[in-house]
Short mmCIF file of C-alpha atoms and ligand atoms in Angstrom, two decimals:
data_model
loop_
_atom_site.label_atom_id
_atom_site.label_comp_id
_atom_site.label_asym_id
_atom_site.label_seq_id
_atom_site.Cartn_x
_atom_site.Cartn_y
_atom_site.Cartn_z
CA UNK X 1 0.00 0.00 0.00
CA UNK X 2 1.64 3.60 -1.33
CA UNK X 3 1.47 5.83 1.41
CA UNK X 4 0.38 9.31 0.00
CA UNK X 5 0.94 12.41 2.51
CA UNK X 6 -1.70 15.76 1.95
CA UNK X 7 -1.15 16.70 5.23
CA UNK X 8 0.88 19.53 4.62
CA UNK X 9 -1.03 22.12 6.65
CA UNK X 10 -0.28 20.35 9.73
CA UNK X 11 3.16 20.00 8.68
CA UNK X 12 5.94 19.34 6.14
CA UNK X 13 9.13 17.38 6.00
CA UNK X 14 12.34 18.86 6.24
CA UNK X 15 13.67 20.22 2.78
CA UNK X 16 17.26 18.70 1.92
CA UNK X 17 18.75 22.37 1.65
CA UNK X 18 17.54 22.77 5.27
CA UNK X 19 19.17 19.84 6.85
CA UNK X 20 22.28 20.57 4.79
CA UNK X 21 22.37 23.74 6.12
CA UNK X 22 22.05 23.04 9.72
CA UNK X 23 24.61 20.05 9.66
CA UNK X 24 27.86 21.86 10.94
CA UNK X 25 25.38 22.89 13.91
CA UNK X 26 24.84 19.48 14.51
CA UNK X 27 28.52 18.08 14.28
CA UNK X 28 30.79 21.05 14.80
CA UNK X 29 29.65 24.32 15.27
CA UNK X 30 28.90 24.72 19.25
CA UNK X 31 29.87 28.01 20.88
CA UNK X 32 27.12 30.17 22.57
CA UNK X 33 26.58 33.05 20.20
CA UNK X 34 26.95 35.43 22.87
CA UNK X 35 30.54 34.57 23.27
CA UNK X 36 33.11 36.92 21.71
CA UNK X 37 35.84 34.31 20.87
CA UNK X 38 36.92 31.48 18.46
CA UNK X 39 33.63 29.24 19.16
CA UNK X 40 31.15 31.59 19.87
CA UNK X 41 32.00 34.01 16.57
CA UNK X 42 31.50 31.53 13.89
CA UNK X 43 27.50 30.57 16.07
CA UNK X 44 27.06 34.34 15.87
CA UNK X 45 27.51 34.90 12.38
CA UNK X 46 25.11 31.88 11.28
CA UNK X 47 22.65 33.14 13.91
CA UNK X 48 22.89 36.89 11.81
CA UNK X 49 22.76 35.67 8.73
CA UNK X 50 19.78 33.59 9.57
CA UNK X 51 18.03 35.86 10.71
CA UNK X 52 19.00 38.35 7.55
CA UNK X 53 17.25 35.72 5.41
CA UNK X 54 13.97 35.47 7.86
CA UNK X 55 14.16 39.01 7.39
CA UNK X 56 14.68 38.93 3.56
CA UNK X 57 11.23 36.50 3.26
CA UNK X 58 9.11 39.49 4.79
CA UNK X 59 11.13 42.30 2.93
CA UNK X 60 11.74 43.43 6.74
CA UNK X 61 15.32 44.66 8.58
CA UNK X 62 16.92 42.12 10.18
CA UNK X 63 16.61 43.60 13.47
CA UNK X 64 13.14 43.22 13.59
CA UNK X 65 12.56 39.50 13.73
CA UNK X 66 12.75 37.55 17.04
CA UNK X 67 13.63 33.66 17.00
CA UNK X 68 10.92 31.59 18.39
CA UNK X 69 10.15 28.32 19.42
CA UNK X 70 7.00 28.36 16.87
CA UNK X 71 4.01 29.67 16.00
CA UNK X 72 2.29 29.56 18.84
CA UNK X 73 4.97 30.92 21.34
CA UNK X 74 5.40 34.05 18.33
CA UNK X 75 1.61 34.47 18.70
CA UNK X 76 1.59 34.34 22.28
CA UNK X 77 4.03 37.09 22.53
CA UNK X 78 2.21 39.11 20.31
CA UNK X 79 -0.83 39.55 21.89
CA UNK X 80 0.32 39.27 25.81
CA UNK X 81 3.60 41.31 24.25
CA UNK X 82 1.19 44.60 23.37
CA UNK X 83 -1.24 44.02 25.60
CA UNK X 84 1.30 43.93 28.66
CA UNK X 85 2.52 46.95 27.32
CA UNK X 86 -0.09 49.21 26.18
CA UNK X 87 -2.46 48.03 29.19
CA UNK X 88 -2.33 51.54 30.19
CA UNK X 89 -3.41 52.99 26.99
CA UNK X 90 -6.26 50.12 26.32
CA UNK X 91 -7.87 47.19 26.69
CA UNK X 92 -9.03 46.05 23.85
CA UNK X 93 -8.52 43.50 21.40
CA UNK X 94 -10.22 42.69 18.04
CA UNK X 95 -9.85 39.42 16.05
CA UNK X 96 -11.70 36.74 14.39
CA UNK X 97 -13.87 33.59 14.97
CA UNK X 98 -11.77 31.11 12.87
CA UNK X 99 -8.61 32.09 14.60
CA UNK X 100 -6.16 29.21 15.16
CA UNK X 101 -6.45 28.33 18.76
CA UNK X 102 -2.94 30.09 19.34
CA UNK X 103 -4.59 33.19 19.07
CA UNK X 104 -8.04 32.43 20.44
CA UNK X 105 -7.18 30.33 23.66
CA UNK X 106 -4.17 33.73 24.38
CA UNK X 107 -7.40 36.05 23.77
CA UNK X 108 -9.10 34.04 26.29
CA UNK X 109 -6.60 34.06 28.21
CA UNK X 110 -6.09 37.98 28.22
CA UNK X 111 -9.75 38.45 28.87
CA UNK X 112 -9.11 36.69 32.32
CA UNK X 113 -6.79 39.98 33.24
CA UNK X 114 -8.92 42.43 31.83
CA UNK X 115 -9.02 42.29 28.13
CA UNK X 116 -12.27 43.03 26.00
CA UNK X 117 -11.97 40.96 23.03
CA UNK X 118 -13.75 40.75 19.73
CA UNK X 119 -14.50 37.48 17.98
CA UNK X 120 -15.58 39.63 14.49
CA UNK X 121 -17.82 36.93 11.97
CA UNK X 122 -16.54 35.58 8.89
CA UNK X 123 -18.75 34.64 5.87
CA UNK X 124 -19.86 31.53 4.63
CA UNK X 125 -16.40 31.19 2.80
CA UNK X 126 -14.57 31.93 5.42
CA UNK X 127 -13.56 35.86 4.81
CA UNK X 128 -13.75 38.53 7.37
CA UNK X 129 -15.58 41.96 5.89
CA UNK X 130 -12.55 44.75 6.52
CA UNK X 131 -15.11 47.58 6.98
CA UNK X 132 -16.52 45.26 10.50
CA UNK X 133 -12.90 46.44 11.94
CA UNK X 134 -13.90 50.52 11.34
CA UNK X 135 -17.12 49.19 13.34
CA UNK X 136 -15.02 47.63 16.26
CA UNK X 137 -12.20 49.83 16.77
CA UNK X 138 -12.87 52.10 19.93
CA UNK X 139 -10.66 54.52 21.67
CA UNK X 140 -9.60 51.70 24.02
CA UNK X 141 -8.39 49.39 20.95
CA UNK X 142 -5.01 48.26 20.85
CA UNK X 143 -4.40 45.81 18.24
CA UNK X 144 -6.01 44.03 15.50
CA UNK X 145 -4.93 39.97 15.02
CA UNK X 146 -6.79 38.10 11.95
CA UNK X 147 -4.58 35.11 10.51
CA UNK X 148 -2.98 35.60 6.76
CA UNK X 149 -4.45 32.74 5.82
CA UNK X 150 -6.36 30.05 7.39
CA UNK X 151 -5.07 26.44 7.83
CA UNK X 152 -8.66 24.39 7.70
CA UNK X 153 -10.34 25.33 4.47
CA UNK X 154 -7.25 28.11 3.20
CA UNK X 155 -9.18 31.35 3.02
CA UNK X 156 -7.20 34.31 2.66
CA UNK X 157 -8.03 37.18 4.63
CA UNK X 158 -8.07 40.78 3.36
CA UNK X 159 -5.10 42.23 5.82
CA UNK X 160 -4.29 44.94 3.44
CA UNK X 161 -7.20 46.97 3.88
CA UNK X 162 -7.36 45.52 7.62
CA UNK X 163 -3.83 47.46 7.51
CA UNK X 164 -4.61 50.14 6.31
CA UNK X 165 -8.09 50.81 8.93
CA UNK X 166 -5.66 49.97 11.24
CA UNK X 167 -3.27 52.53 10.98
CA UNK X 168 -5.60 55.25 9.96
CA UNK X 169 -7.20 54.25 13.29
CA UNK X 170 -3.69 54.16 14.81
CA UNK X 171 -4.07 50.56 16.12
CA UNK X 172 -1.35 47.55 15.73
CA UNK X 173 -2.13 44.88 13.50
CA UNK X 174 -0.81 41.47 14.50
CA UNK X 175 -1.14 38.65 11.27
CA UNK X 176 -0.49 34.79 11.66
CA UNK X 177 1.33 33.53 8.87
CA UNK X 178 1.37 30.04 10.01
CA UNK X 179 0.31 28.93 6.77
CA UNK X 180 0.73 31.66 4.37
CA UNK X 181 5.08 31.73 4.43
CA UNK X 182 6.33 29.35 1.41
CA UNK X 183 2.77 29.49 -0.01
CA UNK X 184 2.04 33.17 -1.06
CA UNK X 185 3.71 36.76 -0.81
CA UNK X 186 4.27 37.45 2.74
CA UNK X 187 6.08 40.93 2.57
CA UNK X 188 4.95 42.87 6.21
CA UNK X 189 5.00 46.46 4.13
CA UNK X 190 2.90 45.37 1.20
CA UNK X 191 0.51 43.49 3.95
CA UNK X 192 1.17 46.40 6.33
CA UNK X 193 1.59 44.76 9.89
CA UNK X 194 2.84 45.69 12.72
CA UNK X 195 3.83 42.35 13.73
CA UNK X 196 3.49 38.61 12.03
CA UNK X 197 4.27 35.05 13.00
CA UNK X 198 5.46 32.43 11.28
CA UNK X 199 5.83 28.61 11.92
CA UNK X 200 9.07 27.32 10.17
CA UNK X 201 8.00 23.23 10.20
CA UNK X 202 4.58 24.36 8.06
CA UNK X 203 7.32 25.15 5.45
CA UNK X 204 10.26 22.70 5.24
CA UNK X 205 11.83 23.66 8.59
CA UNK X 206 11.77 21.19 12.03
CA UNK X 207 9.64 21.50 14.61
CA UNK X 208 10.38 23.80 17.50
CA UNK X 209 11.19 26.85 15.51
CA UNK X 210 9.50 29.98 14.34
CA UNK X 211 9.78 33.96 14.45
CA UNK X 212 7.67 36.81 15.37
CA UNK X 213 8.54 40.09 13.24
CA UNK X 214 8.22 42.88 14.99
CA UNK X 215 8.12 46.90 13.39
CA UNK X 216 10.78 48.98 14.80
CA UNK X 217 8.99 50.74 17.98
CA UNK X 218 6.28 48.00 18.49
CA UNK X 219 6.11 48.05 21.85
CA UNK X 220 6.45 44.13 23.08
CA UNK X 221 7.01 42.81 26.52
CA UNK X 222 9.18 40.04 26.92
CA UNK X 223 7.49 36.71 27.44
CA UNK X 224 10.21 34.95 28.82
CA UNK X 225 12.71 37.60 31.00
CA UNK X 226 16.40 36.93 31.42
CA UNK X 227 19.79 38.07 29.50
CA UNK X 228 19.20 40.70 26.61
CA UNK X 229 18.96 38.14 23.76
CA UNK X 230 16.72 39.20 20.67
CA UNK X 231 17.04 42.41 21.81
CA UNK X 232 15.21 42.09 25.16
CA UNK X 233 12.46 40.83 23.67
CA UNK X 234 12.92 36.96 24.26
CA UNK X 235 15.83 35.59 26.53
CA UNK X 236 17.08 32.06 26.37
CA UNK X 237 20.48 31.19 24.36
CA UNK X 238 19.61 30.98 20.93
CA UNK X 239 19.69 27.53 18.97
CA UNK X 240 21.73 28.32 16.22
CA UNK X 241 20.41 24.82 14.92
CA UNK X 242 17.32 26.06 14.38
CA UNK X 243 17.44 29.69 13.46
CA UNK X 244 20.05 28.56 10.82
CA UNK X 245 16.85 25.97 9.52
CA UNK X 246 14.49 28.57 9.72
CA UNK X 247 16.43 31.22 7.65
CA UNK X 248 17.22 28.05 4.97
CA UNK X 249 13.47 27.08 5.06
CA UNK X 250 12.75 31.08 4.55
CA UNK X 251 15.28 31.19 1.47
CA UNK X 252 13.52 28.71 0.20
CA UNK X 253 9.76 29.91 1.08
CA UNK X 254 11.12 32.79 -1.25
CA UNK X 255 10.51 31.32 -4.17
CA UNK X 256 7.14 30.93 -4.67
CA UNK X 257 7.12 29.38 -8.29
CA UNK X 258 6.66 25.86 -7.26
CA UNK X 259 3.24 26.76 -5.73
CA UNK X 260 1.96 27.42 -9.64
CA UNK X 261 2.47 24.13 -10.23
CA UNK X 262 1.17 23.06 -6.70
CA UNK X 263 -2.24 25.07 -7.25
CA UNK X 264 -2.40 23.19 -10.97
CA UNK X 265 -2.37 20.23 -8.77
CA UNK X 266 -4.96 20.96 -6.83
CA UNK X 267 -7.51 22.62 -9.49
CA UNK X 268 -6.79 18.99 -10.79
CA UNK X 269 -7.40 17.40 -7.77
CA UNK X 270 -10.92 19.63 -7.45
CA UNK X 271 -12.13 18.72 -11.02
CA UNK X 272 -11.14 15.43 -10.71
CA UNK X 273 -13.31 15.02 -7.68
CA UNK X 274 -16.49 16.68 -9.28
CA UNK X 275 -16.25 14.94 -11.89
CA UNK X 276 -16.40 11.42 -9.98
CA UNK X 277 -18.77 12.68 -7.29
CA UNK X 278 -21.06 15.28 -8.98
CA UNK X 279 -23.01 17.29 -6.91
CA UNK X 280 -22.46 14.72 -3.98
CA UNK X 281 -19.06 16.79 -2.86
CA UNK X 282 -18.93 20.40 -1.94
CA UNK X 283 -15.83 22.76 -1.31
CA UNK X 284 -14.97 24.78 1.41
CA UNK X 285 -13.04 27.60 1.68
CA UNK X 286 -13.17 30.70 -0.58
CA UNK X 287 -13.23 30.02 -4.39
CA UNK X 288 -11.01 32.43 -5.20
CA UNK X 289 -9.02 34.03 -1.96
CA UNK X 290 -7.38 30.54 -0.96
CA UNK X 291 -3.64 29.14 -0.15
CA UNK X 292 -2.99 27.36 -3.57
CA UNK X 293 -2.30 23.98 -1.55
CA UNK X 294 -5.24 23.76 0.02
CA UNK X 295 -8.59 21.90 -0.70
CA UNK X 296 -11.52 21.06 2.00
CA UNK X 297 -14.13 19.51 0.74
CA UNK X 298 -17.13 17.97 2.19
CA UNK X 299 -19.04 14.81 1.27
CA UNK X 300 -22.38 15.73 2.68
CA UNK X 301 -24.40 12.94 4.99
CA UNK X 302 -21.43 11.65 5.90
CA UNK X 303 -18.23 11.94 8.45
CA UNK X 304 -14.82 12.66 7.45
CA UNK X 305 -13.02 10.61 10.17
CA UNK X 306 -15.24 7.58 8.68
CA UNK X 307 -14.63 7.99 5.32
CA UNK X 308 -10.60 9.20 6.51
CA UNK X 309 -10.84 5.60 8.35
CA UNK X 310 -11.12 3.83 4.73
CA UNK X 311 -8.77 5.97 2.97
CA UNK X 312 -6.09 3.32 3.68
CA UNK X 313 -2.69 5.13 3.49
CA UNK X 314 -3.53 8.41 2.71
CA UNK X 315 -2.60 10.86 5.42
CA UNK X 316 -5.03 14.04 5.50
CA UNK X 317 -7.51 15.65 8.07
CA UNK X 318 -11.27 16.00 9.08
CA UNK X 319 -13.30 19.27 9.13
CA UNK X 320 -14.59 17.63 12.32
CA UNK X 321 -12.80 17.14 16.02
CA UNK X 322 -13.43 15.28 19.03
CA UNK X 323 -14.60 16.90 22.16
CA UNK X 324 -15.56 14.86 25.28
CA UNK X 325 -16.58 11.52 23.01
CA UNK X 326 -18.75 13.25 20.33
CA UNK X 327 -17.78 14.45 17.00
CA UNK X 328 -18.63 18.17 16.25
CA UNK X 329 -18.14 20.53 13.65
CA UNK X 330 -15.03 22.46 13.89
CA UNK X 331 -15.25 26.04 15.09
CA UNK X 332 -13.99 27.04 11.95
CA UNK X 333 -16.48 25.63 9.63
CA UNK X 334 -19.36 26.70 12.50
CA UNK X 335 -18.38 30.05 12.39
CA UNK X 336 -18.53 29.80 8.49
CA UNK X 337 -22.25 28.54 9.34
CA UNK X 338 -21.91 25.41 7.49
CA UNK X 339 -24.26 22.94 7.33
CA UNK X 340 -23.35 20.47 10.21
CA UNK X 341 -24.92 17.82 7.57
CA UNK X 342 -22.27 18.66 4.64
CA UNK X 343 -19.57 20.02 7.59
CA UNK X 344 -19.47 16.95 9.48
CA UNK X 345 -18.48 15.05 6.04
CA UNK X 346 -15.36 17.45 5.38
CA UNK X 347 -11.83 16.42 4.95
CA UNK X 348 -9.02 18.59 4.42
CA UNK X 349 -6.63 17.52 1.49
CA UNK X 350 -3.15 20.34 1.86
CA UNK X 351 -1.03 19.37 -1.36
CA UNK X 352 3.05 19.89 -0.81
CA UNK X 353 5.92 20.87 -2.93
CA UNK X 354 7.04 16.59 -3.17
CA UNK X 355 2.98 16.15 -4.36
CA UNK X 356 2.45 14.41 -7.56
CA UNK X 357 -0.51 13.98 -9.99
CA UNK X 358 0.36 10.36 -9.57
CA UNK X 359 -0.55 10.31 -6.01
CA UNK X 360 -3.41 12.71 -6.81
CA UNK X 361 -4.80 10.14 -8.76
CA UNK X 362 -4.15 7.22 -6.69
CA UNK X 363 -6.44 9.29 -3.98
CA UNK X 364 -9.39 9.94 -6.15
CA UNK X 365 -9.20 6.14 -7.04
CA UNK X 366 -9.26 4.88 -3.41
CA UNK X 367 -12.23 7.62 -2.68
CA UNK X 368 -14.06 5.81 -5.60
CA UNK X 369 -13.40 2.83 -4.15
CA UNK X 370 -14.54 3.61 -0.39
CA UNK X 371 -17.75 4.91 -1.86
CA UNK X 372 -18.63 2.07 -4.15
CA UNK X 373 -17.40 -0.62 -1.73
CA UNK X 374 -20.61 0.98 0.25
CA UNK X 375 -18.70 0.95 3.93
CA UNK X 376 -18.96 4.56 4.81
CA UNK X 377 -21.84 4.87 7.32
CA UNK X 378 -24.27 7.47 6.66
CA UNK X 379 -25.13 10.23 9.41
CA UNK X 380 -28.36 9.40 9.09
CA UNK X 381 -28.03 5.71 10.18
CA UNK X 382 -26.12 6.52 12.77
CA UNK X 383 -28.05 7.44 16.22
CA UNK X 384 -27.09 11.10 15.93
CA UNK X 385 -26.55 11.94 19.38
CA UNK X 386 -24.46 8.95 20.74
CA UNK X 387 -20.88 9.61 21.74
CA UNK X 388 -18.63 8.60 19.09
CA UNK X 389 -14.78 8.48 19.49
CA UNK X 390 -12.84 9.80 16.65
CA UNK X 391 -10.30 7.15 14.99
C1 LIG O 1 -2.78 29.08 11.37
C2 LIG O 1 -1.90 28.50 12.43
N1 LIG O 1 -1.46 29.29 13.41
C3 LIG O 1 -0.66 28.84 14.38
C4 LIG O 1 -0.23 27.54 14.41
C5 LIG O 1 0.62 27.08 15.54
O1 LIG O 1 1.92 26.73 15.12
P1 LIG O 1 2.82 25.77 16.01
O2 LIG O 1 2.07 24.50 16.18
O3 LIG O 1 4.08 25.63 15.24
O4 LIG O 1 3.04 26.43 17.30
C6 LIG O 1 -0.66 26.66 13.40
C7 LIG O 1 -0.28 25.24 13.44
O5 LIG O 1 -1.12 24.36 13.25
C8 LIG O 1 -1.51 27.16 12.38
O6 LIG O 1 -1.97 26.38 11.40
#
């Protein structure tokens, strides 16, 4: 049985160039680059230049990127960085209902010390309207945070007019580029953020590693306090290791012409689908504002994890998740008010750089064949409200 990975959202393998690259820093290369001699220099320099090509992805100075453990630590000290610091000036935050939980479990968070935070709708494809921020913004606003792109069904959000209320409005605008680095133009003066986050193993870095840019001036208290690493703004001894990964994964996210052939793939994938399932599979996600890897689609009256079950070696994900024994529509698609009936039956297919139109195939074939082999359960023969564990 080929084993066929579209699981790319969650995360991707680590690109050749990027474990060549962070080899020496594996064998040889050890010194602390804080140290100003023989073994610290050399750690110094790769750390520099590392971050010069993080910097060079997001057309940003170098200066203005902090090294990370991921996305969710560069998220985290977004939000609790401004808020900790402008608590004075404000209280309040404004962001979106299909945030990844990063953001919306740190809002929660903040609300427990005081925060006022706004979950703003999307629409049934999964956008947020821009001119709903003009509405929110009052004189006790402090920043805006609405992802670049979202990882479930790949809508892209409208941040550049979200920039530009925000600055006329003089608020900060916080963007999580999770899964928009690698995939489409991320430059932080074209999007015009104040601050973004990025997660370097959703593009061809390890785990463990990430950055949050920060503008010059932003003002950003330190999660973690200690030595003046990163400027003050995170302490901790660098790993070289990874930041050197994370500036080869961002070289490499640079270069966005392999997604034209990834999107082909997809738009292949899409037509290939409707044309074996008719009207009897749906897409999610906005047409036309969407990461060119992505495809959710649903196969309503039935459940992704069961039809996921059957897909025997193909690695993907569900539109649905488990909570306390029950399967339930993910936030995401609930806040895009889809149909529990045709939400419940989504699955999330997120095409890589390594995907082929061989294994694109092979997918649509075994889909055929779960469907025709008649083993999916329908919802409706299933007792609708008893518990069911996800497998
Ligand atoms: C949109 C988005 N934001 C944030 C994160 C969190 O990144 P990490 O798991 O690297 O902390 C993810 C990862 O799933 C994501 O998809």
């Amino acid at each position: 049985m080929r084993e066929i990975y579209l699981d790319y959202n969650a995360s991707t393998p680590i690109d050749p160039s990027v474990a060549n690259a962070m080899r020496p820093f594996l064998e040889s290369t050890f010194g602390n680059p804080s140290s100003s001699h023989w073994a610290g220099n050399p750690a110094k320099a790769a750390l520099e230049r590392a971050r010069a090509e993080v910097a060079a992805a997001l057309g940003c100075a170098a200066d203005e990127v902090i090294f990370t453990s991921g996305g969710s630590e560069a998220i985290n000290l977004a939000l609790k960085g401004v808020f900790f610091s402008l608590k004075g000036k404000g209280n309040h935050i404004i962001t979106t209902a299909i945030e990844h939980p990063a953001t919306i479990t740190t809002c929660k968070f903040l609300e427990g010390l005081g925060a006022e935070v706004t979950y703003l709708p999307v629409d049934q494809h999964g956008r947020v309207d821009p001119d709903s921020f003009s509405r929110a913004i009052t004189s006790k606003t402090i920043l805006i945070s609405v992802m670049h792109a979202n990882n479930e069904v790949g809508t892209i959000e409208p941040i550049e007019e979200i920039g530009r209320i925000a600055r006329h409005h003089g608020v900060l605008l916080h963007t999580d580029a999770a899964q928009s680095v690698g995939k489409i133009a991320t430059a932080v003066n074209v999007l015009g953020v104040d601050l973004l986050s990025m997660a370097g193993h959703k593009f061809y870095a390890p785990k463990g590693v990430g950055a949050l840019y920060a503008r010059r001036g932003t003002p950003l208290e330190p999660l973690i306090h200690g030595a003046d690493h990163e400027h003050g703004r995170r302490a901790g001894t660098e790993s070289v290791l990874l930041a050197v990964a994370l500036g080869a994964a961002c070289t490499l996210a640079r270069d966005l012409a392999p997604m034209d052939r990834v999107r082909r793939l997809r738009d292949d994938f899409w037509r290939a689908l409707q044309h074996q399932f008719g009207n009897h599979v749906v897409l999610n996600g906005d047409p036309e504002h969407r990461l060119p890897n992505t495809l959710n689609v649903a196969f309503p009256g039935y459940v992704g994890a069961d039809i996921l079950a059957r897909l025997d070696g193909v690695a993907a994900s569900t539109g649905s998740a488990c909570h306390s024994g029950r399967v339930e529509l993910s936030p995401v698609l609930k806040a895009m008010d889809v149909d529990p009936d045709v939400g419940m039956g989504a699955l999330r297919f997120s095409l890589g750089r390594a995907t082929t139109i061989e294994e694109i195939g092979i997918v649509v074939d075994r889909l055929k064949n779960v469907f025709t082999a008649g083993s999916v359960p329908r919802r409706d023969d299933l007792a609708r409200d008893s518990p069911r564990r996800m497998n």
